[in-house]
Coordinates of C-alpha atoms and ligand atoms in Angstrom, one line a residue:
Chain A
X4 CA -20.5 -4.2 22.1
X5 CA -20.8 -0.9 20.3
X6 CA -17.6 0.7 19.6
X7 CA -16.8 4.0 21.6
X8 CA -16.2 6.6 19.2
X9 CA -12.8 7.8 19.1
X10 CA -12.1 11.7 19.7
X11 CA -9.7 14.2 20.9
X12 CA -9.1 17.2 22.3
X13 CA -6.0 19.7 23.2
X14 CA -4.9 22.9 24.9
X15 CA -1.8 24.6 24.9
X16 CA -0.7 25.3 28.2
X17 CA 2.7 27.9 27.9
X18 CA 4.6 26.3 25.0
X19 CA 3.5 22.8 26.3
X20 CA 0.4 21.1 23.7
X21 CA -2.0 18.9 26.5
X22 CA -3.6 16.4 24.4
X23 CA -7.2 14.6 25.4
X24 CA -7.5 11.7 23.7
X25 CA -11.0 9.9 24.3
X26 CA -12.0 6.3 24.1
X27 CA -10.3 3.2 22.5
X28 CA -7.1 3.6 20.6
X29 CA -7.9 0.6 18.4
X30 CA -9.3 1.3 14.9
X31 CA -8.2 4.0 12.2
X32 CA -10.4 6.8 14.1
X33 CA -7.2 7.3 16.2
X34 CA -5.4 8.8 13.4
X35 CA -6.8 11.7 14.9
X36 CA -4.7 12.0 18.1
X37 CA -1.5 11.7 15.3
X38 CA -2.9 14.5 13.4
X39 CA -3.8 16.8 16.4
X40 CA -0.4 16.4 17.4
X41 CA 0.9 17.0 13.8
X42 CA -0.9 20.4 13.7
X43 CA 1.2 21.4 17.3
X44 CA 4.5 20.2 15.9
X45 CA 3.8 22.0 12.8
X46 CA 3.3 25.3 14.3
X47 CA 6.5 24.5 16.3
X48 CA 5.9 22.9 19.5
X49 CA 8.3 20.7 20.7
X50 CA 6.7 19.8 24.0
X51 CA 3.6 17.6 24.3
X52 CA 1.7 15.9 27.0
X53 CA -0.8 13.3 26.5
X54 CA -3.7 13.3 29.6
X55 CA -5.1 9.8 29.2
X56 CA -7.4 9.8 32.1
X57 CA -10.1 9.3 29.4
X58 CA -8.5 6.7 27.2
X59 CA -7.6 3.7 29.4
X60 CA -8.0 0.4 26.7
X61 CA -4.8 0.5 23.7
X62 CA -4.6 -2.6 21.3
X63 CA -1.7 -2.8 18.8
X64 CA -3.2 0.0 16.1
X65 CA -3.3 2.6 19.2
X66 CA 0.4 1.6 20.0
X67 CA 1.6 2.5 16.0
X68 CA -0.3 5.8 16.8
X69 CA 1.2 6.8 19.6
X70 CA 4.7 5.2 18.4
X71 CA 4.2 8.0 15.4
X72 CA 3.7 10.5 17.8
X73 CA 6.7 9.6 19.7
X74 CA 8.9 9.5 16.0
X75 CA 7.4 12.9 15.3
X76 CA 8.7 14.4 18.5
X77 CA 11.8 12.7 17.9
X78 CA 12.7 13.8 14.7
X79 CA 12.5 17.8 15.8
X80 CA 14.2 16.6 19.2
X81 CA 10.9 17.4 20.9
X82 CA 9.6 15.9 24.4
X83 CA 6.5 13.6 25.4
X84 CA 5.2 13.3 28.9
X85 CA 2.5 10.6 29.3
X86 CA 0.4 11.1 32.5
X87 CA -3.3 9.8 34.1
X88 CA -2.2 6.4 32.3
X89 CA -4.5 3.2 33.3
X90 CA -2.4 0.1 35.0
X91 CA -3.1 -1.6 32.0
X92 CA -1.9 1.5 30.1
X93 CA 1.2 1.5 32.5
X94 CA 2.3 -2.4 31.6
X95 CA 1.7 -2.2 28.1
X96 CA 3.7 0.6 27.4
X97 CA 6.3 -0.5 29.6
X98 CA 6.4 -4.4 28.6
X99 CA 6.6 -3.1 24.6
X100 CA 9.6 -0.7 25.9
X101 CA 8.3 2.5 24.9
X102 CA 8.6 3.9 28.9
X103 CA 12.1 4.2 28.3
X104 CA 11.4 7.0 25.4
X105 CA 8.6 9.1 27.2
X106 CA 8.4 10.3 30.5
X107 CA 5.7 9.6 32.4
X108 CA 3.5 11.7 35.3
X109 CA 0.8 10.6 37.4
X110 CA -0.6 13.9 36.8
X111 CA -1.0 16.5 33.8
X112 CA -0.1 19.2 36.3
X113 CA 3.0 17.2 37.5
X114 CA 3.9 16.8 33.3
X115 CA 3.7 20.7 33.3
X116 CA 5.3 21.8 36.3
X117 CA 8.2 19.4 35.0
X118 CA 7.8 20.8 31.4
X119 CA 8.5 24.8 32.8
X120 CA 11.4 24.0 35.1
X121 CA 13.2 23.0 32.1
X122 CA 12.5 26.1 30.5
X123 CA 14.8 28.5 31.2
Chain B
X3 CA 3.2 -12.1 35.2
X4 CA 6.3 -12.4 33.6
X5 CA 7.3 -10.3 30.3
X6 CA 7.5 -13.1 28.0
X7 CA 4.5 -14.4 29.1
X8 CA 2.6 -10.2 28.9
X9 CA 4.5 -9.6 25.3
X10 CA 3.0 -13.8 24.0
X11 CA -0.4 -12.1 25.5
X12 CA 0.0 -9.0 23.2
X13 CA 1.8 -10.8 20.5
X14 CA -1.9 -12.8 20.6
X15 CA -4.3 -10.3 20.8
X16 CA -2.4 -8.4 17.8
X17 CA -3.2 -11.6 15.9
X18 CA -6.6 -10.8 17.1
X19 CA -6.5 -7.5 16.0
X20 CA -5.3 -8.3 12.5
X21 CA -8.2 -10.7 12.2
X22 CA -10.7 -7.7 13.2
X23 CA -9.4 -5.8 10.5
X24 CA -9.3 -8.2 7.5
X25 CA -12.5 -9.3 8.6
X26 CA -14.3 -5.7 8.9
X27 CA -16.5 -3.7 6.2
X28 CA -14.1 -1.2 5.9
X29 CA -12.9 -0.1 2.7
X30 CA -9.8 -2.2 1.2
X31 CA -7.6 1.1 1.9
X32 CA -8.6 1.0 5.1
X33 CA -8.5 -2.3 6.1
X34 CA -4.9 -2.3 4.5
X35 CA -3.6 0.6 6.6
X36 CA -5.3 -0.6 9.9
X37 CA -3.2 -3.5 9.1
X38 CA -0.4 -1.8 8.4
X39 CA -1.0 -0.2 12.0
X40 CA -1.4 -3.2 13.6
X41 CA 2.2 -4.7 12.3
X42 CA 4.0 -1.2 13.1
X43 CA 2.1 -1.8 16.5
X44 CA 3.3 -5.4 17.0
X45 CA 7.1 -4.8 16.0
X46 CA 7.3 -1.5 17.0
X47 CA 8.8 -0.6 13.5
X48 CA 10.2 2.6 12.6
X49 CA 9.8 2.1 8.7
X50 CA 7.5 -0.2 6.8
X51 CA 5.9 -0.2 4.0
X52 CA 3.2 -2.9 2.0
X53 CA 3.4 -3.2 -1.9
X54 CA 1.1 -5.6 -4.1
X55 CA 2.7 -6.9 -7.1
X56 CA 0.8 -5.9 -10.5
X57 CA 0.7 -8.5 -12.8
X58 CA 0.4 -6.7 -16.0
X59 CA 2.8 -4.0 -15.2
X60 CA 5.6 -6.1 -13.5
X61 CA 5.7 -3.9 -11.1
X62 CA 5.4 -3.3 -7.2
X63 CA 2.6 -0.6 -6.1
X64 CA 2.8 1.0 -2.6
X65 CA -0.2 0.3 -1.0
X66 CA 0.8 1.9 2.1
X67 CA 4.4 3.0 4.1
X68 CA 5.9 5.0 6.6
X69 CA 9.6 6.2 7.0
X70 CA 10.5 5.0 3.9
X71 CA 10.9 7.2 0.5
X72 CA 9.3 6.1 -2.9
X73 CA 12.9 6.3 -3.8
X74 CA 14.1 3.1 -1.2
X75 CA 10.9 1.3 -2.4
X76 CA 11.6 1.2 -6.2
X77 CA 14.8 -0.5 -5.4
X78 CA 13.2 -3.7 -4.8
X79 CA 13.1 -5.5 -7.9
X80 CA 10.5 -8.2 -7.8
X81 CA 12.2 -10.9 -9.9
X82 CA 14.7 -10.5 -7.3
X83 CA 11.7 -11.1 -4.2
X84 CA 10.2 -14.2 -6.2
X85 CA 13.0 -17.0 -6.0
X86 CA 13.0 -16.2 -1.8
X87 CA 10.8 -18.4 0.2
X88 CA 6.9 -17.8 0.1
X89 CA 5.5 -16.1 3.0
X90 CA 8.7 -16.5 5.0
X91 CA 10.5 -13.5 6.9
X92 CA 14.1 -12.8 5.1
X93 CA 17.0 -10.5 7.6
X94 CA 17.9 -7.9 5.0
X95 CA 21.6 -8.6 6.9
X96 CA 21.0 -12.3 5.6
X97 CA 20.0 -11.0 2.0
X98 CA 22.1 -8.0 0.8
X99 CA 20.7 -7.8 -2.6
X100 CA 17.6 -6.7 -1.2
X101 CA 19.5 -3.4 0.2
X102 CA 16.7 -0.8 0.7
X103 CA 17.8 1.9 3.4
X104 CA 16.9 1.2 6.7
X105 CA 14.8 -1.9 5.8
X106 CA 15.7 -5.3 8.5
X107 CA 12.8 -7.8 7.2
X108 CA 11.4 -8.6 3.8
X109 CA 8.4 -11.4 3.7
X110 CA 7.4 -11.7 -0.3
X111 CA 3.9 -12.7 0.1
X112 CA 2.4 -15.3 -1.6
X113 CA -1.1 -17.1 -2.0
X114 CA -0.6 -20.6 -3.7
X115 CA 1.8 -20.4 -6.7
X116 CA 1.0 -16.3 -6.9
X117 CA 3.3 -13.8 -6.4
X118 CA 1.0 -11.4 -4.3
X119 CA 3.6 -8.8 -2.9
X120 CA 6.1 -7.8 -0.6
X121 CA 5.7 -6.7 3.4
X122 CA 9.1 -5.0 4.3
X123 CA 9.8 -3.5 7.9
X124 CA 12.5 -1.1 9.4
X125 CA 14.4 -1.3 12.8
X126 CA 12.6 -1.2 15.7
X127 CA 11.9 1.5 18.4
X128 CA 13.6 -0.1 21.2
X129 CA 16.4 -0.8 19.0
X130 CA 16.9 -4.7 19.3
X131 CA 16.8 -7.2 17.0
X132 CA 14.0 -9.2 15.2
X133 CA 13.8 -12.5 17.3
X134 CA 13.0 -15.6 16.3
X135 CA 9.6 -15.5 17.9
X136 CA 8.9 -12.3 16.3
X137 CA 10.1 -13.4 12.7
X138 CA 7.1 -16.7 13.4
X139 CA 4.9 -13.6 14.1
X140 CA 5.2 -12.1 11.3
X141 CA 4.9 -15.4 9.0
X142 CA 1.5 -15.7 9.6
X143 CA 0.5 -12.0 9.7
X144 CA 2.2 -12.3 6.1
X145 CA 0.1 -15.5 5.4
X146 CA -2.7 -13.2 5.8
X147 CA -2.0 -9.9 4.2
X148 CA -1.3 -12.1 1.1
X149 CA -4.7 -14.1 1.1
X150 CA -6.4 -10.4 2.0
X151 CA -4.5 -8.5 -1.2
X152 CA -5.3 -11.9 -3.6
X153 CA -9.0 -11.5 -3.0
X154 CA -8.8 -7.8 -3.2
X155 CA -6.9 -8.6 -6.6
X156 CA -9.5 -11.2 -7.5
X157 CA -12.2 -9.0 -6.7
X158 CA -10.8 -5.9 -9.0
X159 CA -10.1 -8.0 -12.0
X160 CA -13.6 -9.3 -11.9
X161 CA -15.3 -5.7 -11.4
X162 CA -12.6 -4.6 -14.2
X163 CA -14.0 -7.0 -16.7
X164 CA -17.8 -6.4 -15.3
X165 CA -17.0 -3.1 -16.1
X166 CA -15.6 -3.9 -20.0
X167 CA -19.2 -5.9 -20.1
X168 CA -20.9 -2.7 -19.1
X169 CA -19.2 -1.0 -21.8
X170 CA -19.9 -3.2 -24.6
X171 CA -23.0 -3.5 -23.3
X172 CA -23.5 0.2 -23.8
X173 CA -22.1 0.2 -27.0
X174 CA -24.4 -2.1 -28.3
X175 CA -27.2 -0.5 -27.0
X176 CA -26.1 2.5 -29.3
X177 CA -25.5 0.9 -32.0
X178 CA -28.9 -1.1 -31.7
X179 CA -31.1 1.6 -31.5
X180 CA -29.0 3.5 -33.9
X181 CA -30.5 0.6 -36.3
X182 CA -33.7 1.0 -34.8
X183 CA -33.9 4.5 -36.0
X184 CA -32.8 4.0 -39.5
X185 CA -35.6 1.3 -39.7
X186 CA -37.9 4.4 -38.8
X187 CA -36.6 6.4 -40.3
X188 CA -37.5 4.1 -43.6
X189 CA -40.9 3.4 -42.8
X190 CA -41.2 7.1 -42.3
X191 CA -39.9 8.1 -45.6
X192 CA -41.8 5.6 -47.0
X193 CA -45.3 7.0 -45.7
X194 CA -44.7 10.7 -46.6
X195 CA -48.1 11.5 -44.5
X196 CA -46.5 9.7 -41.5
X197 CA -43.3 12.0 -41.3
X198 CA -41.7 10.5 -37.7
X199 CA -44.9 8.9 -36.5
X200 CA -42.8 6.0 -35.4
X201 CA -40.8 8.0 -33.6
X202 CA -43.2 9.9 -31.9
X203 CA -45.1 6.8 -30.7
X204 CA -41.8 5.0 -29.2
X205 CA -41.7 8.8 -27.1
X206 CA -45.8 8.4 -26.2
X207 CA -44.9 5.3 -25.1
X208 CA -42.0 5.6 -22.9
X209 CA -43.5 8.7 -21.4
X210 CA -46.7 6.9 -20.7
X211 CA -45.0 4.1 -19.5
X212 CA -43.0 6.1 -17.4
X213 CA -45.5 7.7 -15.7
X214 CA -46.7 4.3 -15.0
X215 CA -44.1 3.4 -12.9
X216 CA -43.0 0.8 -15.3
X217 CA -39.2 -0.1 -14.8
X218 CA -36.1 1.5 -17.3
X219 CA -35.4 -1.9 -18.9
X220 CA -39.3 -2.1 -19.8
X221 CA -39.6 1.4 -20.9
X222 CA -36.3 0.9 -23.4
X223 CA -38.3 -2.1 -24.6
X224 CA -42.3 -0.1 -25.4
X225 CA -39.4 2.8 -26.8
X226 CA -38.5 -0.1 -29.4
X227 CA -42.3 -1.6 -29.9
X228 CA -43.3 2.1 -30.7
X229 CA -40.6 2.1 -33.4
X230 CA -41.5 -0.7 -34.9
X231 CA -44.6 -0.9 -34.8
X232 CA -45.5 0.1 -38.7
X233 CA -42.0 -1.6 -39.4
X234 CA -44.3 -4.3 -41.4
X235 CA -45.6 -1.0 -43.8
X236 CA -42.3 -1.7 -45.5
X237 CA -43.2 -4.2 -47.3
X238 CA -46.8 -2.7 -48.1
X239 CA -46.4 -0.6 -51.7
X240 CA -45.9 3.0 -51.9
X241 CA -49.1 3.5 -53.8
X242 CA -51.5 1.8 -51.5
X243 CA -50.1 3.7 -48.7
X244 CA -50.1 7.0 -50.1
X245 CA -53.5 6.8 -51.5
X246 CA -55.9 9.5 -51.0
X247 CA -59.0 8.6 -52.2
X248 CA -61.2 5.7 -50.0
X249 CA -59.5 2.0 -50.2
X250 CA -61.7 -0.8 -51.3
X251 CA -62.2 -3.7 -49.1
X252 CA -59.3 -5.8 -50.7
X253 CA -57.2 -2.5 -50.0
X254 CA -58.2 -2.2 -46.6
X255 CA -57.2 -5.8 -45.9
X256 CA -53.9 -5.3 -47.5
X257 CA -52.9 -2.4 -45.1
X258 CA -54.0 -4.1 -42.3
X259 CA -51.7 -7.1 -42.7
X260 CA -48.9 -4.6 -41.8
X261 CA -49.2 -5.6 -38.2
X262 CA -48.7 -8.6 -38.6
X263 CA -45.9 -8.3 -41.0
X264 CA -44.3 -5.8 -38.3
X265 CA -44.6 -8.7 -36.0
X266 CA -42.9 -11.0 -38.6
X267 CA -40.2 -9.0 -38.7
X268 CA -40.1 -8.4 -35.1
X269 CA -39.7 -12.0 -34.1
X270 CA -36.3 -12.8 -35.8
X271 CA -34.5 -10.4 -34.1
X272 CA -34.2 -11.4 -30.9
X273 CA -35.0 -8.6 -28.4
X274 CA -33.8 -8.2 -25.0
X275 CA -37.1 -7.0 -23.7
X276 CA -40.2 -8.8 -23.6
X277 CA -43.4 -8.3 -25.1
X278 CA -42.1 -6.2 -28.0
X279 CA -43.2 -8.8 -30.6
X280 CA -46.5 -8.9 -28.9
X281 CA -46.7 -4.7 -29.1
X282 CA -46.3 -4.6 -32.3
X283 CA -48.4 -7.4 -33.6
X284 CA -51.6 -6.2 -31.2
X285 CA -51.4 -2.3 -32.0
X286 CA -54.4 -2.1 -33.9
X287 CA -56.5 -4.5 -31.4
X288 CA -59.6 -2.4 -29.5
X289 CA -61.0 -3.8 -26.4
X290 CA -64.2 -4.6 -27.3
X291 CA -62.8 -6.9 -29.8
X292 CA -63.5 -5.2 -33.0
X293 CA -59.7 -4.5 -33.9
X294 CA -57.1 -7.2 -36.0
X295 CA -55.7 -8.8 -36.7
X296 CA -56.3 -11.5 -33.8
X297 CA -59.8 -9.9 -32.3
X298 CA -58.4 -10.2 -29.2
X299 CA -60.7 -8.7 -26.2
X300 CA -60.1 -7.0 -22.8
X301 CA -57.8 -9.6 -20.9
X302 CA -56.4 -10.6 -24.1
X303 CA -54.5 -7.3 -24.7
X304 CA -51.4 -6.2 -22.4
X305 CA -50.9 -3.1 -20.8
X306 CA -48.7 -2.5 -23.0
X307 CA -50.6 -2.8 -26.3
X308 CA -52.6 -0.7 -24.7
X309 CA -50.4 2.1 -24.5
X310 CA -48.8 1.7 -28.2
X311 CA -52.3 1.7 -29.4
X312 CA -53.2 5.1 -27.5
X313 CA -50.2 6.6 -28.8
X314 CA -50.5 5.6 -32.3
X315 CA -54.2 7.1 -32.5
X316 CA -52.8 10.2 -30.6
X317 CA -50.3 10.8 -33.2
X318 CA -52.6 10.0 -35.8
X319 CA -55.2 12.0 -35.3
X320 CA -52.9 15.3 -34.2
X321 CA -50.6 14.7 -37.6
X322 CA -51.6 15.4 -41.0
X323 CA -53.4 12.5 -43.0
X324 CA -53.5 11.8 -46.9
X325 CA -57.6 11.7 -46.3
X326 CA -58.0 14.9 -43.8
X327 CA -56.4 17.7 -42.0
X328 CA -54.9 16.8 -38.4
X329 CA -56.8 17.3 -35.5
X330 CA -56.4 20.0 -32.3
X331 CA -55.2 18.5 -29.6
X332 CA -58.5 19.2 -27.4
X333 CA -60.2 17.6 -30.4
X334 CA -58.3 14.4 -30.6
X335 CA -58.4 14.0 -26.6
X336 CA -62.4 14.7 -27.0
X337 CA -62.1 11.8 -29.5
X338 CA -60.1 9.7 -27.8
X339 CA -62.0 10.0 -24.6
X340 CA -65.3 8.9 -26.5
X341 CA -63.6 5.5 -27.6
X342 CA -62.7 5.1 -24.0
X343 CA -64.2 1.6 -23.3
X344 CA -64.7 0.0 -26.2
X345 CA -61.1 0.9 -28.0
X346 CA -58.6 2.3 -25.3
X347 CA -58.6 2.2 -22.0
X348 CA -59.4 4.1 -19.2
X349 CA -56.6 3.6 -17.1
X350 CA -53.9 4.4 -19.9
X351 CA -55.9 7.5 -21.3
X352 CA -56.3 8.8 -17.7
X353 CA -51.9 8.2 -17.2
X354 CA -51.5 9.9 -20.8
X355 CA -53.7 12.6 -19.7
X356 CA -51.7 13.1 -16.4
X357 CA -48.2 13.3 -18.4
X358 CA -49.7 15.8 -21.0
X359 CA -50.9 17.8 -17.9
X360 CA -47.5 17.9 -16.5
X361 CA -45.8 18.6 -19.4
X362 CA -48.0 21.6 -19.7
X363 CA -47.5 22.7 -16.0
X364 CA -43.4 22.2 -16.7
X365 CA -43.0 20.0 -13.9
X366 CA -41.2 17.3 -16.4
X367 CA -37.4 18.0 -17.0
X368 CA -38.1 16.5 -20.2
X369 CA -41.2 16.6 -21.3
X370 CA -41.2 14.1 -24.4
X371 CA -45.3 14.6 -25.9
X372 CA -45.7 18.9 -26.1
X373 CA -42.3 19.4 -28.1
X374 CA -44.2 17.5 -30.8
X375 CA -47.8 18.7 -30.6
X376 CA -49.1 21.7 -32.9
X377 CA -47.3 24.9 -31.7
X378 CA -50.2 27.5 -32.1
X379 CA -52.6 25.1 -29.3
X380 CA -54.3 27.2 -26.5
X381 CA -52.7 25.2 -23.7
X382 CA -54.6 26.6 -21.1
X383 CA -57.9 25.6 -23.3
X384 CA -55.8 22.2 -23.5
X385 CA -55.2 21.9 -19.3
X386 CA -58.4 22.9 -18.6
X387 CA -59.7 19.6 -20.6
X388 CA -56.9 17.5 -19.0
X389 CA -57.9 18.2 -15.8
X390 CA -61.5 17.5 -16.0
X391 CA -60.8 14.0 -17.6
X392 CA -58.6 13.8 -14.8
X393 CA -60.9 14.2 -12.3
X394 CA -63.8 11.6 -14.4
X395 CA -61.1 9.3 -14.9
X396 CA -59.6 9.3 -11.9
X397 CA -63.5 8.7 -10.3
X398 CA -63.6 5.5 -12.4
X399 CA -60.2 3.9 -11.1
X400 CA -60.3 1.8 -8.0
X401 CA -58.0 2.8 -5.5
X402 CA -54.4 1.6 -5.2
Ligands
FE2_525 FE1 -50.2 0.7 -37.5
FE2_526 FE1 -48.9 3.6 -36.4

């Protein structure tokens, strides 16, 4: 099997970052997602949202990555919404406990429309 | 399916993953923070960090970490990590000695009776506690981090001492052909007609050689032949070899046993290159079996004797000589070119022809035969010859 190249993409939406990632979190390629995030939380954002509609395999490397996302956000009291996450997504995150420190949407526009009612 | 049984599954397929990584191409960085990842992963660790143990320093390096400072990590003393058990995971709660802020688990790594390194973890995410299960986990990732850092370790010594080899190597190689020059040198001085004749024949050669296609290691070795190939005229008296007038017969065969005395010399040191002995010995062979000192004909005589004995008569004829005034170069290549057959060869004249060309037309970085022709030539009279020997030679030559 030929491995699916990693990427990413993003978007700010308001004073929310949306974050693409595509393909396997699995191998050192997903550093990326960390980094793209890093750039957001560097020029201040606090609030990001990760669309994984694209992404829907995760092995133990992907969950370090995302867990440094989530430790990122932490540290400058930020917020993560997870949405468009796979079932298999969905068990793992919730079976390693990490549910309890995101919040999750089905959709990206359900992430955001929760993301500007806090706003005041 | 229950959350034991989903979180054994995942515990699993991080072993899996581990495996993947130790096992890939990647480089040992990489492999070592993909591992790192996949522990973080596993444990959901806040902090961790993994240090190899130097052996000739004493000291721990950080190969990779996260949450913890360089500060926490030089707190861990390794004489203090060795006496705990090998491989096994150690509660910092259990251990307080090993105090490093915010560190839970400490597993000194070991391969055998070696001291590899240390794996040292933080809290976790979800705030529990290492469990039993988890702390069996993380023996046998240890086991394999340490077994992955020994061979990494094995592997750097050996490229550190192939590297000390290299170097040596090198500095012989200076120092040998430093020698090689002062021999030269002496045969040079000692013929004052022959000023750096040696040396110009070891550059003929290489460049001839080169064009060839011959490898580096072969053209270092026709670079030596071509200095050594007089090196026997050393033992020939001044007199006889400064002589102007005609030499008798008895003369004649005195000079000519500098060859083989070259040779002689030639054999008791003991080259790294082959063939040198036998470059030296045949330089004054022709193909049609009239040269000495052995006679040899056509098949007989290497490629490169050959070349040495092209580059000799080049030089020869386009220096000054005791019994007449050096040659232009479009004379001596008019000369050489009528000996073609029954002295040189074709092929070899043709190659020196083709270097000479190029040197002329600039497209050698370093062109190693013009520097030392006469300065006042015509070089476009010079090309112009070139190219239509060239074109004969090139007529003659079967196809490769
Ligand atoms: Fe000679
Ligand atoms: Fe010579």
């Amino acid at each position: 099997m030929k491995p699916v190249q990693f990427s990413v993409a993003s978007k700010l939406v308001g004073d929310a970052a949306v974050i693409y990632p595509k393909g396997y979190l699995n191998n050192l390629s997903g550093e990326s997602l960390v980094n793209e995030c890093g750039i957001y939380i560097g020029r201040g954002i606090t609030k990001i949202v990760v669309n994984f509609s694209e992404t829907d395999l995760i092995n133990s490397i992907g969950i370090s990555l995302i867990l440094q996302i989530m430790e990122d956000l932490r540290n400058i009291k930020g917020t993560i919404c997870c949405t468009n996450m796979s079932k298999f997504l969905h068990d793992t995150f919730e079976m390693l406990g990490l549910i309890q420190h995101m919040i999750v949407f089905p959709s990206e526009s359900d992430a955001i429309k929760y993301l500007k009612a806090g706003t005041p | 399916m229950s959350t034991e049984l989903k979180k054994a599954l995942y515990n699993i397929s991080a072993l899996a993953d581990l495996g993947q990584e130790i096992t890939s191409e990647n480089a040992f960085h990489e492999k070592i923070q993909a591992v790192f990842y996949v522990i973080t992963g596993t444990f959901l660790a806040n902090k961790g960090a993994i240090l190899s143990y130097d052996r000739s320093s004493k000291k721990l390096d950080t190969l990779t970490k996260k949450g913890f400072t360089s500060t926490d990590l030089e707190q861990l003393a390794p004489e203090e990590l060795m006496p705990l058990s090998k491989n096994e995971p150690c509660l910092i709660k259990d251990a307080p000695f090993l105090a490093v802020v915010g560190a839970e688990v400490l597993v000194p790594l070991w391969v055998r009776d070696q001291f590899i390194g240390a794996l040292l973890l933080g809290g976790k995410l979800t705030a529990g506690p290492y469990t039993p299960e988890d702390l069996e986990l993380l023996k046998i990732i240890a086991t394999q981090i340490a077994i992955t850092l020994n061979h990494h370790s094995l592997f750097m010594d050996l490229s550190d001492k192939l590297e000390e080899n290299q170097r040596l190597y090198e500095e012989m190689r200076r120092i040998y052909h430093g020698t090689l020059q002062a021999f030269a040198a002496a045969i040079d001085a000692k013929d004052a007609y022959t000023q750096n004749h040696s040396h110009r024949v070891a550059k003929y050669s290489a460049a001839i050689a080169r064009e060839l296609g011959w490898n580096d290691h072969d053209i270092e070795g026709i670079y030596v032949a071509g200095y050594l190939h007089d090196v026997g005229k050393l033992a020939i008296s001044n007199d006889l070899l400064n002589k102007v007038a005609p030499f008798t017969p008895e003369e004649r065969a005195e000079i000519r046993k500098h060859s083989t005395l070259s040779h002689n010399i030639a054999v008791k040191i003991n080259f790294p290159w082959k063939n040198v002995e036998d470059m030296v010995w045949h330089h004054h062979e022709r193909l049609d079996g009239q040269g000495y000192p052995d006679a040899l004909v056509r098949e007989g005589i290497s490629d490169g004797v050959r070349i040495i004995t092209l580059a000799d008569s080049f030089d020869a004829m386009t220096s000054q000589r005791p019994y007449r005034k050096k040659m232009d170069v479009q004379t001596a290549l008019a000369e050489l070119r009528k000996c073609l057959d029954s002295q040189f060869d074709n092929k070899i004249m043709l190659v020196l022809c083709r270097v000479l060309d190029k040197e002329i037309k600039g497209e050698l970085p370093e062109p190693e035969i013009l520097p030392n022709l006469d300065k006042n030539s015509d070089l476009s009279i010079i090309s112009s010859l070139l190219e239509g020997i060239i074109v004969e030679l090139s007529a003659t030559q079967s196809p490769a």
